[in-house]
Structures are given as C-alpha cells and as structure tokens.
Short mmCIF file of C-alpha atoms in Angstrom, two decimals:
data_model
loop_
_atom_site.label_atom_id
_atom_site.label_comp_id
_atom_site.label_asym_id
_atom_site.label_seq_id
_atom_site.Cartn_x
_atom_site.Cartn_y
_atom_site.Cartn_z
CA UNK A 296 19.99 9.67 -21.74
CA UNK A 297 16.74 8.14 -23.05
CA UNK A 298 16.50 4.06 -22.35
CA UNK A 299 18.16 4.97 -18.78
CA UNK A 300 15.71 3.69 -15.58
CA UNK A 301 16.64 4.45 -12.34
CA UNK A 302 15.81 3.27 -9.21
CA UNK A 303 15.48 5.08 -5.81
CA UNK A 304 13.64 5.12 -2.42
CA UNK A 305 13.44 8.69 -1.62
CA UNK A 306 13.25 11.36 -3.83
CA UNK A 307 15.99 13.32 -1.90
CA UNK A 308 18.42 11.55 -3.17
CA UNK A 309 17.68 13.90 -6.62
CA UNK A 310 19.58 16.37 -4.00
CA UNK A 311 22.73 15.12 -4.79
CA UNK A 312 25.09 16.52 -7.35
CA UNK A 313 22.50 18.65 -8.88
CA UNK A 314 24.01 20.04 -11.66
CA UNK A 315 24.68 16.49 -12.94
CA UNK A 316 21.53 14.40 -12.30
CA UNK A 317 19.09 17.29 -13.27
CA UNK A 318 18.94 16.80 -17.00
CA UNK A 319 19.79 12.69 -16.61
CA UNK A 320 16.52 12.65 -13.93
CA UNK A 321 14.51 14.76 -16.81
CA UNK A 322 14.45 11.36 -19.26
CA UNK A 323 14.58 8.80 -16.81
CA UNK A 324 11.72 6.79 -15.33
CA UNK A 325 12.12 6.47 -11.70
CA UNK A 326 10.88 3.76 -9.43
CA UNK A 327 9.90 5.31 -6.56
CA UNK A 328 8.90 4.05 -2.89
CA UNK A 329 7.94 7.85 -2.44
CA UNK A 330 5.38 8.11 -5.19
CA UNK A 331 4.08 11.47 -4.08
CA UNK A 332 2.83 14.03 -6.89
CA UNK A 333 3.11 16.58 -4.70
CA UNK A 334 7.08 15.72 -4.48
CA UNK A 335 7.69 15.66 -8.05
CA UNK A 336 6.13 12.09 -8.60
CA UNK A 337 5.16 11.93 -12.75
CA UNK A 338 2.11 10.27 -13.48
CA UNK A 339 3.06 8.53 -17.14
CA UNK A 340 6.60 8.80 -16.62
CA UNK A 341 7.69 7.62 -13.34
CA UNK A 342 6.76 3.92 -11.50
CA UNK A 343 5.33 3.40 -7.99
CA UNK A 344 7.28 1.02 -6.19
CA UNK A 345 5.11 -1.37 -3.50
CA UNK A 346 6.86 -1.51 0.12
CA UNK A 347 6.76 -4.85 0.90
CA UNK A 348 8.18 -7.06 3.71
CA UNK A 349 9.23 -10.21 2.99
CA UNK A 350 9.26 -12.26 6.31
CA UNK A 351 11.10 -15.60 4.31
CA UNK A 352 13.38 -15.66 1.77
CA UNK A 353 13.10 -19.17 1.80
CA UNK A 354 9.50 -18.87 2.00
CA UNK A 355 7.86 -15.75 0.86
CA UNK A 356 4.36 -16.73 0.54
CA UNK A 357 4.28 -17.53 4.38
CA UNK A 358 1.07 -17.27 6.19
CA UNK A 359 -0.36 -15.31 3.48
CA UNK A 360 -4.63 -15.31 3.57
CA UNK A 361 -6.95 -14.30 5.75
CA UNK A 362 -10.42 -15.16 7.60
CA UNK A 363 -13.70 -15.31 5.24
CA UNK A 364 -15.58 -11.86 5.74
CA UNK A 365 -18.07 -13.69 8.06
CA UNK A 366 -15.00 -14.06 10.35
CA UNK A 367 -13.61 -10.50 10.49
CA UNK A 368 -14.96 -8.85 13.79
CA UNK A 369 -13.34 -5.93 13.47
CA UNK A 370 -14.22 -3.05 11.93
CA UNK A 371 -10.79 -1.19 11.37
CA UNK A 372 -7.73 -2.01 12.35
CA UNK A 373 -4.28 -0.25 12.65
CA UNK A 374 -1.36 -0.32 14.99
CA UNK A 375 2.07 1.40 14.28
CA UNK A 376 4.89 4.02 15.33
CA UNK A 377 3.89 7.45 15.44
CA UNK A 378 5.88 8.74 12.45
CA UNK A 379 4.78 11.93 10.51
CA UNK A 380 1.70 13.77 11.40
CA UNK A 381 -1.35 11.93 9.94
CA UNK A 382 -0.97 9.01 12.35
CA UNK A 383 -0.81 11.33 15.38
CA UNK A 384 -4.21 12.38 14.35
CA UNK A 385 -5.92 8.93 13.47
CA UNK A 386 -5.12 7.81 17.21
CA UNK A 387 -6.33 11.09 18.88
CA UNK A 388 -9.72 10.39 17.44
CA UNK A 389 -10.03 6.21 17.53
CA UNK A 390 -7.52 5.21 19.79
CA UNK A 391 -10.17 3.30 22.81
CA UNK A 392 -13.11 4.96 21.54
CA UNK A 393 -14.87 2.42 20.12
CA UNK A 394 -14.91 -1.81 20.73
CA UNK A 395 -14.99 -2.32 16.60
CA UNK A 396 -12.06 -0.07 16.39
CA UNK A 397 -8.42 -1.44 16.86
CA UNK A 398 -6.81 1.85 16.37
CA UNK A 399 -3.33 1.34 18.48
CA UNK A 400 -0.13 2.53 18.35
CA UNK A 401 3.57 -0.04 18.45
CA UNK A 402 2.75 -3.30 18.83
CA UNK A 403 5.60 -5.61 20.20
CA UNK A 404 7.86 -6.75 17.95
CA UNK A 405 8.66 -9.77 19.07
CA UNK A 406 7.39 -13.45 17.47
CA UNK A 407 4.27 -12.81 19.96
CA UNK A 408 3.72 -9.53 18.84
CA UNK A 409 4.11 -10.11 15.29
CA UNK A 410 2.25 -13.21 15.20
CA UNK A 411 -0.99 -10.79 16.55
CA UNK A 412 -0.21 -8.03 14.25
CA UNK A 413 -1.28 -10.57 11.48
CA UNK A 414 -3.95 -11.98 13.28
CA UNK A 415 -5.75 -8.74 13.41
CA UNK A 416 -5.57 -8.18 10.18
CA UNK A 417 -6.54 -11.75 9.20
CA UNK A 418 -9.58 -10.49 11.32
CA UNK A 419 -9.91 -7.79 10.34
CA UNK A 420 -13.00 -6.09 7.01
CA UNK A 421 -10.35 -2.71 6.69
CA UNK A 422 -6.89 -2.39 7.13
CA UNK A 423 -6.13 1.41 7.78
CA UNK A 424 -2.74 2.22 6.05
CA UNK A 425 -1.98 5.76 7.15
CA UNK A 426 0.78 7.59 5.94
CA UNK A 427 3.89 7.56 8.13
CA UNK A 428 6.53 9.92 7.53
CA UNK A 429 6.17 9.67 3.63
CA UNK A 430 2.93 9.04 1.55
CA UNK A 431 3.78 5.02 1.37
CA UNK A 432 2.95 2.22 3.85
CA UNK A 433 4.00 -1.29 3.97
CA UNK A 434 0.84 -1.88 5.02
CA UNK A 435 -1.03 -1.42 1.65
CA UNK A 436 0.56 -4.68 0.39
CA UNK A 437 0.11 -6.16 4.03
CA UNK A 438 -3.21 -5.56 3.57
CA UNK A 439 -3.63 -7.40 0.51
CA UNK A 440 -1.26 -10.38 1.72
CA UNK A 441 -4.23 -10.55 4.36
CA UNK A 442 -7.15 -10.26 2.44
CA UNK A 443 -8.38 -7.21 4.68
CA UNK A 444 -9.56 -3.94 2.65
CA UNK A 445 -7.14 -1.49 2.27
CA UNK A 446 -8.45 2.40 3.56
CA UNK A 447 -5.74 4.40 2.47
CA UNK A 448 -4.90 7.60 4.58
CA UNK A 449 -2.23 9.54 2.64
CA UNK A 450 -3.41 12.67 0.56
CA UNK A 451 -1.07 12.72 -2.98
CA UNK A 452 0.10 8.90 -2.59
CA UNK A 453 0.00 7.39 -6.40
CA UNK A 454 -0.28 3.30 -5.36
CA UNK A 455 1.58 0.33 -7.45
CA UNK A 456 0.17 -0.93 -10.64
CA UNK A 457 -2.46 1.63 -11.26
CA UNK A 458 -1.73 1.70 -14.84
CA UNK A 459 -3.52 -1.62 -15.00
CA UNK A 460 -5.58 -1.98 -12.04
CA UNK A 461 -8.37 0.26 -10.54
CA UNK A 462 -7.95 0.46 -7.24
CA UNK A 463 -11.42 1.64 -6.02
CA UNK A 464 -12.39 -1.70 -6.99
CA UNK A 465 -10.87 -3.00 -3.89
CA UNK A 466 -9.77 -0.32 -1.91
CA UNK A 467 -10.70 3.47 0.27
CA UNK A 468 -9.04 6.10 -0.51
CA UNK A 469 -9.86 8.41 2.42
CA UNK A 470 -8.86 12.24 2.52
CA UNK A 471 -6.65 13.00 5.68
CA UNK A 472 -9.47 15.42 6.65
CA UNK A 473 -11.95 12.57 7.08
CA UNK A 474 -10.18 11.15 9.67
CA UNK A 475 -12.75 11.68 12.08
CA UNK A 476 -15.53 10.68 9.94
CA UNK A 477 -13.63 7.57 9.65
CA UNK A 478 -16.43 4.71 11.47
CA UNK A 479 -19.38 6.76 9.76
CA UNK A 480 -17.47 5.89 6.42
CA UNK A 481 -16.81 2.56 6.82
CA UNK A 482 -20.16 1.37 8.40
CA UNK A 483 -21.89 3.77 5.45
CA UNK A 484 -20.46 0.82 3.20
CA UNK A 485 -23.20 -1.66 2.16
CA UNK A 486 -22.07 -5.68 3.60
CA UNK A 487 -22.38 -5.87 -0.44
CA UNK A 488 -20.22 -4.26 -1.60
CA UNK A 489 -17.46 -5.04 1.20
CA UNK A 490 -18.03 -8.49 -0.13
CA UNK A 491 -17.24 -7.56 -3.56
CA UNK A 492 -14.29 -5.48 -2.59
CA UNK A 493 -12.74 -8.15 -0.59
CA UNK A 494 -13.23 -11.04 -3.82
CA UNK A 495 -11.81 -8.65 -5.93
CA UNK A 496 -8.83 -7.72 -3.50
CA UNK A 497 -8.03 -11.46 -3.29
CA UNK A 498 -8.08 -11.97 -7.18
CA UNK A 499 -5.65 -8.92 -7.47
CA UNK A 500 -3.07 -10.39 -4.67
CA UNK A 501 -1.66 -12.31 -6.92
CA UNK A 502 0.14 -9.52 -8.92
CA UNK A 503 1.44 -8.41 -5.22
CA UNK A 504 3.30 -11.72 -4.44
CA UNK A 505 7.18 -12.15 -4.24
CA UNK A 506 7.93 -15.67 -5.35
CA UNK A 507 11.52 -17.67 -4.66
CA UNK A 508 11.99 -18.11 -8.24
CA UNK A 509 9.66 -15.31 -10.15
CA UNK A 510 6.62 -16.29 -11.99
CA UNK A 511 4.93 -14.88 -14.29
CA UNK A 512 2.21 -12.50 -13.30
CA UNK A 513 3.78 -11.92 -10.08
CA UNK A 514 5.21 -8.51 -8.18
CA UNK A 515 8.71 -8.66 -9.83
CA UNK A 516 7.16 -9.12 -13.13
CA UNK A 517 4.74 -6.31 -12.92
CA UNK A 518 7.56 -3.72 -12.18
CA UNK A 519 9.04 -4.09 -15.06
CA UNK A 520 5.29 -4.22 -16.93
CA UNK A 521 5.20 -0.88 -15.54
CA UNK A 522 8.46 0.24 -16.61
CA UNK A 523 7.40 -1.25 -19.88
CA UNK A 524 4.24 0.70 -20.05
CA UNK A 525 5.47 4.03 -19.15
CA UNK A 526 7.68 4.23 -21.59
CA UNK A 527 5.99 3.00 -23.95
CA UNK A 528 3.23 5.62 -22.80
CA UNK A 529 6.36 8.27 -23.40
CA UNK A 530 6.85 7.35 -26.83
CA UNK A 531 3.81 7.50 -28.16
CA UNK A 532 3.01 10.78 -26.53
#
C-alpha cells in the first residue's frame, strides 16, 4: 500500500476495523491533529497537522498582527475550557495571583468576547497554549496569527513543520511539571532575546497562513512539503 496518505484527526479512529487498517496504517503517512509520540505518533513517517481556525472564508487573513513588544503589558496570557487535566492545573496556580498574569478560564463567546480574546493576545509577550484534552491547541497557530510567543504546555506534542523549522527559535516548550515555575521562567528570559523570538515568530507566520486562493509558501502548501519530505525521508532510509 506504499504511495497511500491518509488523513485523520484522532488517532482512534486506527480502532476501527482492525484487522483491515493495521497493515494499510503500517505504510501510510498520516496527518495527524493528534501528533502525540506517546500515542503512536512517528517522527519521519507521519505529519503534524496545525489546528487552525479560520474566522473568514472570504477573508482568512482577518485581523491577523499584533502590538510591537513595547506594547504587550502582559506577561502571559491564557483563557479557555477546562478540558483534560493540564489546564486544571495551570489555573490552580495563576488564576488571580498575579496582575501580569491573565491566566482565566471561558471567555464569552460572543463578538464581545471574541473580539477581547484577540486583544489579549495582540497584548500580550507569551501566549500559553496548554494542552486540552489532546496534546494539540488551536492556540499554537493563534499565537503566531498574533505575533505573541508561543509557551507550549503539552508533554509528547510533535508541532507542524518541524522538519524545516526550529521551533525554539520562536517558541517555550515548557514541561507540564513546571507549571508552577511558570512567571520565574518567563521573567528569567532576557527583553533580548524575547525580542528576537518575537521577529523571528513573525518571519515564520507566513508558512502558518490560509490564503483564499493558496500561495506559495503558505499553510496548505507546507502540508504537502511535509508529506513530500517524509516520504522522501522513508525512501532513502
């Protein structure tokens, strides 16, 4: 079944028909929302699919940038439904602790509400993206859409396009253990090299983009780059 790619969301839907898909799953590469290697996620075979929300079809580049880093008050910021267990935990120890802090839970999700989700991460120097019920977040790529550093909460979570990019470049990786260590982390960060993290996030946002009609360099484009380059990374192994 070699040349086959497949395409899921959740790795539990390997659950069905078993006796079938087993040996068809065994050549295919999978793009995966779930890319978690402690869930049967291969690194050099499978793809890590970015969540993304596209608020306009019409218009998918919509109110996409953020304040300069002199203009981001705020520390951290997250806000969310209380899915999984690692979320739980990041409010328990931030939630109204401290002012540079926006650790909250749902936000309204009405126009109002959304309109001040984005805000706060326009204004914000780190986006938190915790894990909800599975290791990936829309909130990575909402991160980058709003030029606000990415801290990634989510122990085993492989992100999109690290064949070609390095992430650490412009973006935390934080063990869930650290939560409460989390300020000491951040402020432990030189105003340097948040700078440089944040210039290098916004020359990267381009290959996170969803265009009308695609273009080159753009999301859609560098799926199938890493389709390309995992198989060709099969082969030649």
């Amino acid at each position: 079944m070699e040349g086959i790619i497949c395409s899921y969301h959740h790795l539990y839907a390997i659950s069905l028909a078993p006796r079938v898909t087993t040996k068809i799953f065994g050549s295919c590469i999978r793009v995966l929302c779930n890319s978690n290697i402690d869930k049967g996620f291969k690194l050099g075979k499978d793809v890590s699919l970015p969540v993304t929300y596209i608020r306009s079809s019409e218009n998918p580049l919509k109110d996409i940038g953020g304040n300069p880093p002199s203009e981001r008050p705020i520390l951290a910021f997250f806000a969310g439904g209380m899915h999984g267990y690692v979320r739980p935990i990041l409010l328990q120890y931030w939630y109204n602790k401290k002012p540079d802090m926006k650790i909250i839970g749902p936000m309204p999700r009405d126009a109002e509400g959304k309109a001040k989700y984005r805000e706060y991460m326009k204004s914000s120097k780190y986006c938190i993206c915790a894990k909800g019920y599975e290791v990936h977040t829309p909130r990575v790529v909402e991160s980058i859409y709003y030029e606000c550093v990415p801290v990634i909460i989510s122990d085993n979570y492989v992100p999109p396009l690290f064949e070609v990019l390095n992430w650490e470049a412009f973006a935390l990786f934080v063990s869930e253990d650290d939560i409460p260590n989390l300020r000491d982390i951040l402020l432990s960060i030189p105003e340097e090299r948040y700078i440089m993290m944040q210039r290098r996030l916004k020359m990267v946002q381009r290959y996170f983009l969803w265009h009308k009609i695609p273009l080159k360099y753009d999301l859609f484009h560098m799926i199938l780059h890493s389709v390309w380059h995992n198989r060709v990374f099969q082969v030649s192994s």
